[in-house]
Amino acid sequence: MSQRLTITRPDDWHLHVRDGEFLKAVLPDTAKRFARAIIMPNLKPPVVSVEQAQAYRTRILEALPSGASFTPLMTLYLTENSTAKEMEKAKSSGFIHAVKYYPAGATTNSDSGVRQWSKVEGVLEAMEELGLPLLVHGEVTDPQVDVFDRERVFIEEQLIPLALKYPKLKIVLEHITTASAVKFVLTANSNVAATVTAHHLLLNRNALFQGGIRPHHYCLPVLKREKHRQALLEAVVSGNPKFFLGTDSAPHAQNVKENACGCAGIYTAHAAIELYAEAFDSVGALDKLEAFASFYGADFYGLARNKDKITIEKQQVKVPTELPYGGQSLIPMRSGEYLLWSLVA
Ligand code: NCD
Ligand code: ZN
């Protein structure tokens, strides 16, 4: 019989589920595997108020397949117009668990993001006081900075000073991609953590040019050199609770990915835990998967760990070449190729 692994049901601490027909298309993939997910607020227009987050949460719950038990953990999008009062409202709502910082212009739907930290000082002080985590897209947007250096430069120029200025602020550096990010997280206070995606654990930047240009491997922060992928793998299998699962599964229709100016985002929700299992297995560290996927994130957010379990097995399964996506198609990671692990129940 093939090797099986049963773990506590995991949570996804960084997820894009979009809205409307797209939401209906992708949400079942996540709900099948995860008990909860931190839902990114980068809709158009962005989710900036408690009221908008509540309405979005309702749409997510309505889009769930019947019988699914899945809890969306909502976030607000930080803008230069955000207020301390809204943060208090967010905290007391009980369903908003974090606030997302996008540098203006850094990635998909980030135009409303923050240009100057000085504009959000009062808001960050309130979040620090309230224990409301700040989720950081850590890249500078300066076109003078090489795209492969944008995470490192952001950490040096902005994040280190920010963490010093707000020493009690809970910070999650999202979807880390470099050895610099690993080092920053390891040396920062215990209230600083990071999410790591499956694709950054499995792919290096060669995947962008494998036999030709590969738009479905384009995401932000962009894939990095092999030595950085190795640093991420080492961090997640070290058993350090500062590193936990966040897929950053980011669906876009095929036609906007396969485009002269294709957008950033890799869809992994169809096989998320399977892909993480493959990464951990590649270095003989499957015993470290459960805590990374199911314990450390919940602990960081101050939420109870899940009670039920999922089982995966080491069994090759072919990924469909495309998935239906609200009348369009979505090209999933490993499209037409094989996963090494599959979900049993
Ligand atoms: C995300 C998206 O498409 O919303 N894209 C991505 O490449 N990760 C935005 C983001 O998280 O940066
Ligand atoms: Zn994201």
Coordinates of C-alpha atoms and ligand atoms in Angstrom, one line a residue:
M1 CA 0.0 0.0 0.0
S2 CA 1.2 3.5 -0.7
Q3 CA 2.5 5.7 2.1
R4 CA -0.3 7.6 3.9
L5 CA -0.1 10.6 6.2
T6 CA -2.9 11.8 8.5
I7 CA -2.6 15.3 9.9
T8 CA -4.8 17.8 11.7
R9 CA -6.8 19.7 9.1
P10 CA -4.7 22.6 7.9
D11 CA -5.5 26.3 7.5
D12 CA -4.4 28.6 4.7
W13 CA -3.1 31.9 6.1
H14 CA -2.9 33.8 2.8
L15 CA -5.5 33.2 0.1
H16 CA -7.2 35.0 -2.8
V17 CA -10.7 33.7 -3.7
R18 CA -11.9 36.7 -5.8
D19 CA -15.6 37.3 -6.1
G20 CA -18.8 36.3 -7.9
E21 CA -18.5 33.4 -10.4
F22 CA -14.8 33.2 -9.8
L23 CA -15.3 32.8 -6.1
K24 CA -17.8 30.0 -6.8
A25 CA -15.3 28.3 -9.1
V26 CA -12.3 28.2 -6.7
L27 CA -13.6 28.1 -3.2
P28 CA -14.5 24.4 -3.2
D29 CA -10.8 23.5 -3.8
T30 CA -9.8 25.3 -0.6
A31 CA -12.8 24.2 1.5
K32 CA -12.0 20.5 0.6
R33 CA -8.6 20.8 2.3
F34 CA -8.6 23.6 4.8
A35 CA -10.7 24.5 7.8
R36 CA -10.0 28.2 7.6
A37 CA -8.3 30.7 5.4
I38 CA -7.1 34.3 5.7
I39 CA -9.0 36.0 2.8
M40 CA -7.1 38.7 0.9
P41 CA -8.9 42.0 0.5
N42 CA -7.6 43.0 -2.9
L43 CA -10.9 43.0 -4.7
K44 CA -11.8 45.8 -7.1
P45 CA -12.7 48.0 -5.2
P46 CA -10.7 46.8 -2.2
V47 CA -12.2 45.7 1.1
V48 CA -11.5 48.7 3.3
S49 CA -14.3 48.7 5.8
V50 CA -15.8 46.3 8.3
E51 CA -19.1 46.6 6.5
Q52 CA -17.5 45.6 3.2
A53 CA -15.7 42.7 4.9
Q54 CA -18.9 41.5 6.4
A55 CA -20.7 41.6 3.0
Y56 CA -17.7 39.7 1.4
R57 CA -17.8 37.2 4.1
T58 CA -21.5 36.5 3.5
R59 CA -20.8 36.0 -0.2
I60 CA -18.0 33.5 0.6
L61 CA -20.3 31.6 2.9
E62 CA -23.0 31.5 0.3
A63 CA -20.5 30.2 -2.3
L64 CA -19.5 27.2 -0.2
P65 CA -20.6 23.8 -1.5
S66 CA -23.4 22.3 0.7
G67 CA -22.1 20.4 3.7
A68 CA -18.7 22.2 3.6
S69 CA -17.4 23.4 6.9
F70 CA -15.1 26.2 6.2
T71 CA -14.5 29.5 8.0
P72 CA -13.3 32.6 6.1
L73 CA -11.1 34.8 8.2
M74 CA -11.5 38.3 6.8
T75 CA -9.0 41.1 6.4
L76 CA -9.1 44.8 5.7
Y77 CA -7.0 46.5 3.0
L78 CA -4.9 49.2 4.6
T79 CA -5.1 52.6 2.8
E80 CA -3.9 56.0 3.6
N81 CA -7.5 56.8 4.5
S82 CA -7.8 53.9 7.0
T83 CA -8.7 55.1 10.6
A84 CA -7.9 53.8 14.1
K85 CA -11.6 53.8 14.7
E86 CA -12.2 51.3 11.9
M87 CA -9.4 49.1 13.4
E88 CA -11.3 49.0 16.7
K89 CA -14.5 48.1 14.9
A90 CA -12.6 45.4 13.0
K91 CA -11.2 43.9 16.2
S92 CA -14.5 43.8 17.9
S93 CA -16.3 42.4 14.8
G94 CA -14.8 39.0 15.7
F95 CA -14.6 38.0 12.0
I96 CA -11.7 40.3 10.9
H97 CA -8.4 38.9 11.9
A98 CA -5.8 41.1 10.1
V99 CA -5.1 44.1 8.0
K100 CA -3.2 43.9 4.7
Y101 CA -0.5 46.3 3.6
Y102 CA 0.2 46.6 -0.1
P103 CA 2.8 49.1 -1.3
A104 CA 0.8 51.1 -3.8
G105 CA 1.4 49.6 -7.3
A106 CA 3.3 46.5 -6.1
T107 CA 0.9 43.8 -7.4
T108 CA -2.6 42.9 -8.6
N109 CA -5.2 45.5 -7.5
S110 CA -2.8 47.4 -5.2
D111 CA -3.4 50.9 -6.5
S112 CA -5.2 51.9 -3.3
G113 CA -2.2 50.8 -1.2
V114 CA 0.0 52.9 1.1
R115 CA 2.6 55.3 -0.4
Q116 CA 3.9 56.7 2.9
W117 CA 4.1 54.9 6.2
S118 CA 3.8 58.3 7.9
K119 CA 0.1 58.5 6.7
V120 CA -0.8 55.4 8.7
E121 CA 1.0 55.9 12.0
G122 CA -2.2 56.3 14.1
V123 CA -3.6 53.2 12.5
L124 CA -0.5 51.1 13.2
E125 CA -0.5 52.3 16.8
A126 CA -4.1 51.2 17.2
M127 CA -3.4 47.8 15.6
E128 CA -0.4 47.3 17.9
E129 CA -2.6 48.1 20.9
L130 CA -5.5 45.9 19.7
G131 CA -3.2 42.9 18.8
L132 CA -4.5 43.1 15.2
P133 CA -1.8 41.6 12.9
L134 CA -0.4 43.6 9.9
L135 CA 0.1 41.4 6.9
V136 CA 2.9 42.8 4.7
H137 CA 3.4 42.4 1.0
G138 CA 7.1 43.0 1.3
E139 CA 8.4 44.6 -1.9
V140 CA 9.6 48.0 -2.8
T141 CA 8.0 49.5 -5.9
D142 CA 10.8 51.7 -7.1
P143 CA 11.4 50.9 -10.8
Q144 CA 15.1 51.5 -10.2
V145 CA 15.3 48.5 -8.0
D146 CA 15.9 45.1 -9.8
V147 CA 12.7 43.0 -9.5
F148 CA 14.6 40.2 -7.9
D149 CA 15.9 42.5 -5.2
R150 CA 12.7 44.1 -4.2
E151 CA 12.0 42.0 -1.2
R152 CA 15.4 42.3 0.3
V153 CA 15.5 46.1 -0.2
F154 CA 12.0 46.4 1.3
I155 CA 13.2 44.5 4.4
E156 CA 16.3 46.7 4.7
E157 CA 14.7 50.0 4.0
Q158 CA 11.2 49.7 5.4
L159 CA 10.5 46.6 7.4
I160 CA 13.4 46.7 9.9
P161 CA 12.6 50.3 10.8
L162 CA 8.9 49.5 11.0
A163 CA 9.4 46.6 13.3
L164 CA 11.6 48.7 15.6
K165 CA 9.1 51.6 15.6
Y166 CA 6.2 49.3 16.6
P167 CA 7.8 46.6 18.7
K168 CA 4.6 45.0 19.8
L169 CA 2.9 45.0 16.4
K170 CA 2.1 41.5 15.2
I171 CA 3.6 41.4 11.7
V172 CA 3.4 38.6 9.1
L173 CA 5.8 39.0 6.2
E174 CA 3.7 37.3 3.5
H175 CA 4.9 34.8 0.9
I176 CA 8.6 35.2 1.6
T177 CA 10.9 34.3 -1.2
T178 CA 14.5 35.0 -0.1
A179 CA 17.2 34.1 2.3
S180 CA 17.1 37.7 3.5
A181 CA 13.5 37.3 4.5
V182 CA 14.2 34.1 6.4
K183 CA 17.0 35.9 8.2
F184 CA 14.9 38.9 9.1
V185 CA 12.1 36.7 10.5
L186 CA 14.6 34.7 12.6
T187 CA 16.2 37.7 14.1
A188 CA 13.0 39.7 14.7
N189 CA 10.8 39.6 17.8
S190 CA 8.5 36.7 18.5
N191 CA 5.5 38.8 17.2
V192 CA 7.0 38.7 13.7
A193 CA 6.3 35.7 11.5
A194 CA 6.1 34.7 7.8
T195 CA 4.0 32.7 5.4
V196 CA 5.5 30.5 2.8
T197 CA 3.8 29.4 -0.4
A198 CA 4.1 25.9 -2.0
H199 CA 5.2 27.3 -5.3
H200 CA 8.2 29.1 -3.7
L201 CA 9.2 25.9 -2.0
L202 CA 9.0 23.9 -5.2
L203 CA 10.1 26.2 -8.0
N204 CA 13.1 28.5 -8.6
R205 CA 13.2 31.2 -11.2
N206 CA 14.3 28.8 -14.0
A207 CA 10.7 27.7 -14.0
L208 CA 9.8 31.0 -15.6
F209 CA 11.8 30.2 -18.7
Q210 CA 11.6 26.4 -19.0
G211 CA 11.7 25.8 -22.7
G212 CA 10.1 29.2 -23.3
I213 CA 8.3 31.9 -21.3
R214 CA 5.9 30.4 -18.8
P215 CA 3.3 32.9 -17.7
H216 CA 1.7 30.5 -15.3
H217 CA 4.8 30.5 -13.2
Y218 CA 4.7 34.3 -12.9
C219 CA 3.7 35.5 -9.5
L220 CA 4.7 38.3 -7.1
P221 CA 7.0 38.3 -5.4
V222 CA 8.6 36.7 -8.4
L223 CA 10.4 33.3 -8.1
K224 CA 14.0 33.6 -7.0
R225 CA 17.3 31.7 -7.4
E226 CA 17.7 28.1 -6.2
K227 CA 19.7 29.2 -3.1
H228 CA 16.7 31.2 -1.9
R229 CA 14.3 28.2 -2.5
Q230 CA 16.8 26.2 -0.4
A231 CA 16.7 28.8 2.4
L232 CA 12.9 28.7 2.4
L233 CA 12.8 24.9 2.6
E234 CA 15.3 24.9 5.4
A235 CA 13.2 27.4 7.3
V236 CA 9.9 25.5 7.0
V237 CA 11.4 22.1 7.9
S238 CA 13.3 23.6 10.9
G239 CA 10.1 23.4 13.0
N240 CA 10.4 27.1 13.9
P241 CA 6.8 28.3 14.7
K242 CA 7.5 31.7 12.9
F243 CA 7.0 30.0 9.5
F244 CA 3.6 28.8 8.6
L245 CA 1.5 27.9 5.6
G246 CA 0.0 30.5 3.3
T247 CA -0.6 29.4 -0.3
D248 CA -1.1 32.8 -1.9
S249 CA -3.2 30.8 -4.4
A250 CA -4.1 33.6 -6.8
P251 CA -6.4 32.6 -9.7
H252 CA -6.5 34.6 -12.9
A253 CA -8.3 33.6 -16.1
Q254 CA -6.1 32.0 -18.8
N255 CA -6.5 34.9 -21.2
V256 CA -5.1 37.5 -18.7
K257 CA -2.2 35.2 -17.8
E258 CA -1.3 34.3 -21.5
N259 CA -1.1 37.9 -22.5
A260 CA 1.5 40.4 -23.8
C261 CA 1.3 41.9 -20.3
G262 CA 0.2 38.9 -18.2
C263 CA -0.8 39.3 -14.6
A264 CA 0.9 37.8 -11.6
G265 CA -0.5 34.9 -9.6
I266 CA -0.3 31.1 -9.5
Y267 CA -3.3 28.9 -8.8
T268 CA -2.5 26.2 -6.3
A269 CA -5.7 25.7 -4.3
H270 CA -6.6 22.6 -6.2
A271 CA -3.6 20.8 -4.8
A272 CA -2.3 22.9 -2.0
I273 CA -1.6 20.5 0.8
E274 CA -0.4 17.9 -1.7
L275 CA 2.2 20.3 -3.1
Y276 CA 3.4 21.2 0.4
A277 CA 3.7 17.5 1.2
E278 CA 5.8 17.1 -1.9
A279 CA 8.1 19.9 -0.8
F280 CA 8.5 18.5 2.7
D281 CA 8.9 15.0 1.4
S282 CA 11.7 16.1 -1.0
V283 CA 13.9 16.7 2.0
G284 CA 12.6 13.8 4.2
A285 CA 10.8 16.1 6.5
L286 CA 7.1 15.0 6.3
D287 CA 7.1 14.8 10.1
K288 CA 7.4 18.6 10.1
L289 CA 4.4 19.2 7.8
E290 CA 1.6 19.1 10.4
A291 CA 2.8 21.8 12.7
F292 CA 3.7 24.1 9.7
A293 CA 0.3 23.5 8.1
S294 CA -2.0 23.1 11.0
F295 CA -0.6 24.5 14.3
Y296 CA 1.8 27.5 14.0
G297 CA -0.6 29.8 12.1
A298 CA -3.5 29.2 14.5
D299 CA -1.1 29.8 17.4
F300 CA 0.2 33.0 16.0
Y301 CA -3.4 34.3 15.3
G302 CA -4.5 33.2 18.8
L303 CA -7.1 30.8 17.4
A304 CA -7.8 27.3 18.5
R305 CA -6.1 24.5 16.5
N306 CA -8.5 22.4 14.3
K307 CA -9.8 19.1 15.7
D308 CA -10.5 17.1 12.6
K309 CA -8.0 15.4 10.3
I310 CA -7.2 15.0 6.7
T311 CA -5.3 12.1 5.0
I312 CA -3.0 12.3 2.0
E313 CA -1.2 9.5 0.3
K314 CA 1.9 9.2 -1.9
Q315 CA 0.0 8.5 -5.1
Q316 CA 0.6 10.2 -8.4
V317 CA -2.4 11.9 -9.8
K318 CA -2.7 13.9 -13.0
V319 CA -3.8 17.6 -12.8
P320 CA -6.4 18.6 -15.3
T321 CA -5.0 20.9 -18.1
E322 CA -7.6 23.5 -17.2
L323 CA -10.3 24.2 -14.7
P324 CA -13.6 25.9 -15.2
Y325 CA -13.5 29.6 -14.1
G326 CA -16.8 31.5 -14.4
G327 CA -17.2 30.8 -18.1
Q328 CA -13.5 31.1 -18.7
S329 CA -10.5 28.8 -17.9
L330 CA -8.1 28.6 -15.1
I331 CA -4.7 27.0 -15.6
P332 CA -3.7 25.3 -12.3
M333 CA -0.2 24.7 -11.2
R334 CA 1.1 21.4 -12.7
S335 CA -1.5 21.7 -15.5
G336 CA -1.5 18.3 -17.4
E337 CA 1.3 17.1 -15.2
Y338 CA 1.5 14.9 -12.1
L339 CA 1.2 15.6 -8.4
L340 CA 3.2 13.1 -6.2
W341 CA 0.7 13.2 -3.4
S342 CA -3.1 13.1 -3.4
L343 CA -5.9 13.8 -1.0
V344 CA -7.7 10.8 0.4
A345 CA -10.2 12.3 2.8
Ligands
NCD1 C1 -1.8 38.2 -6.1 C2 -3.1 38.4 -6.8 O1 -3.3 38.0 -8.0 O2 -4.1 38.9 -6.2 N1 -0.8 37.9 -7.1 C3 0.4 37.2 -6.8 O3 1.2 37.1 -7.8 N2 0.6 36.8 -5.7 C4 -1.5 39.5 -5.4 C5 -0.4 39.3 -4.4 O4 -0.6 38.6 -3.4 O5 0.7 39.9 -4.6
ZN2 ZN -1.4 37.3 -2.2

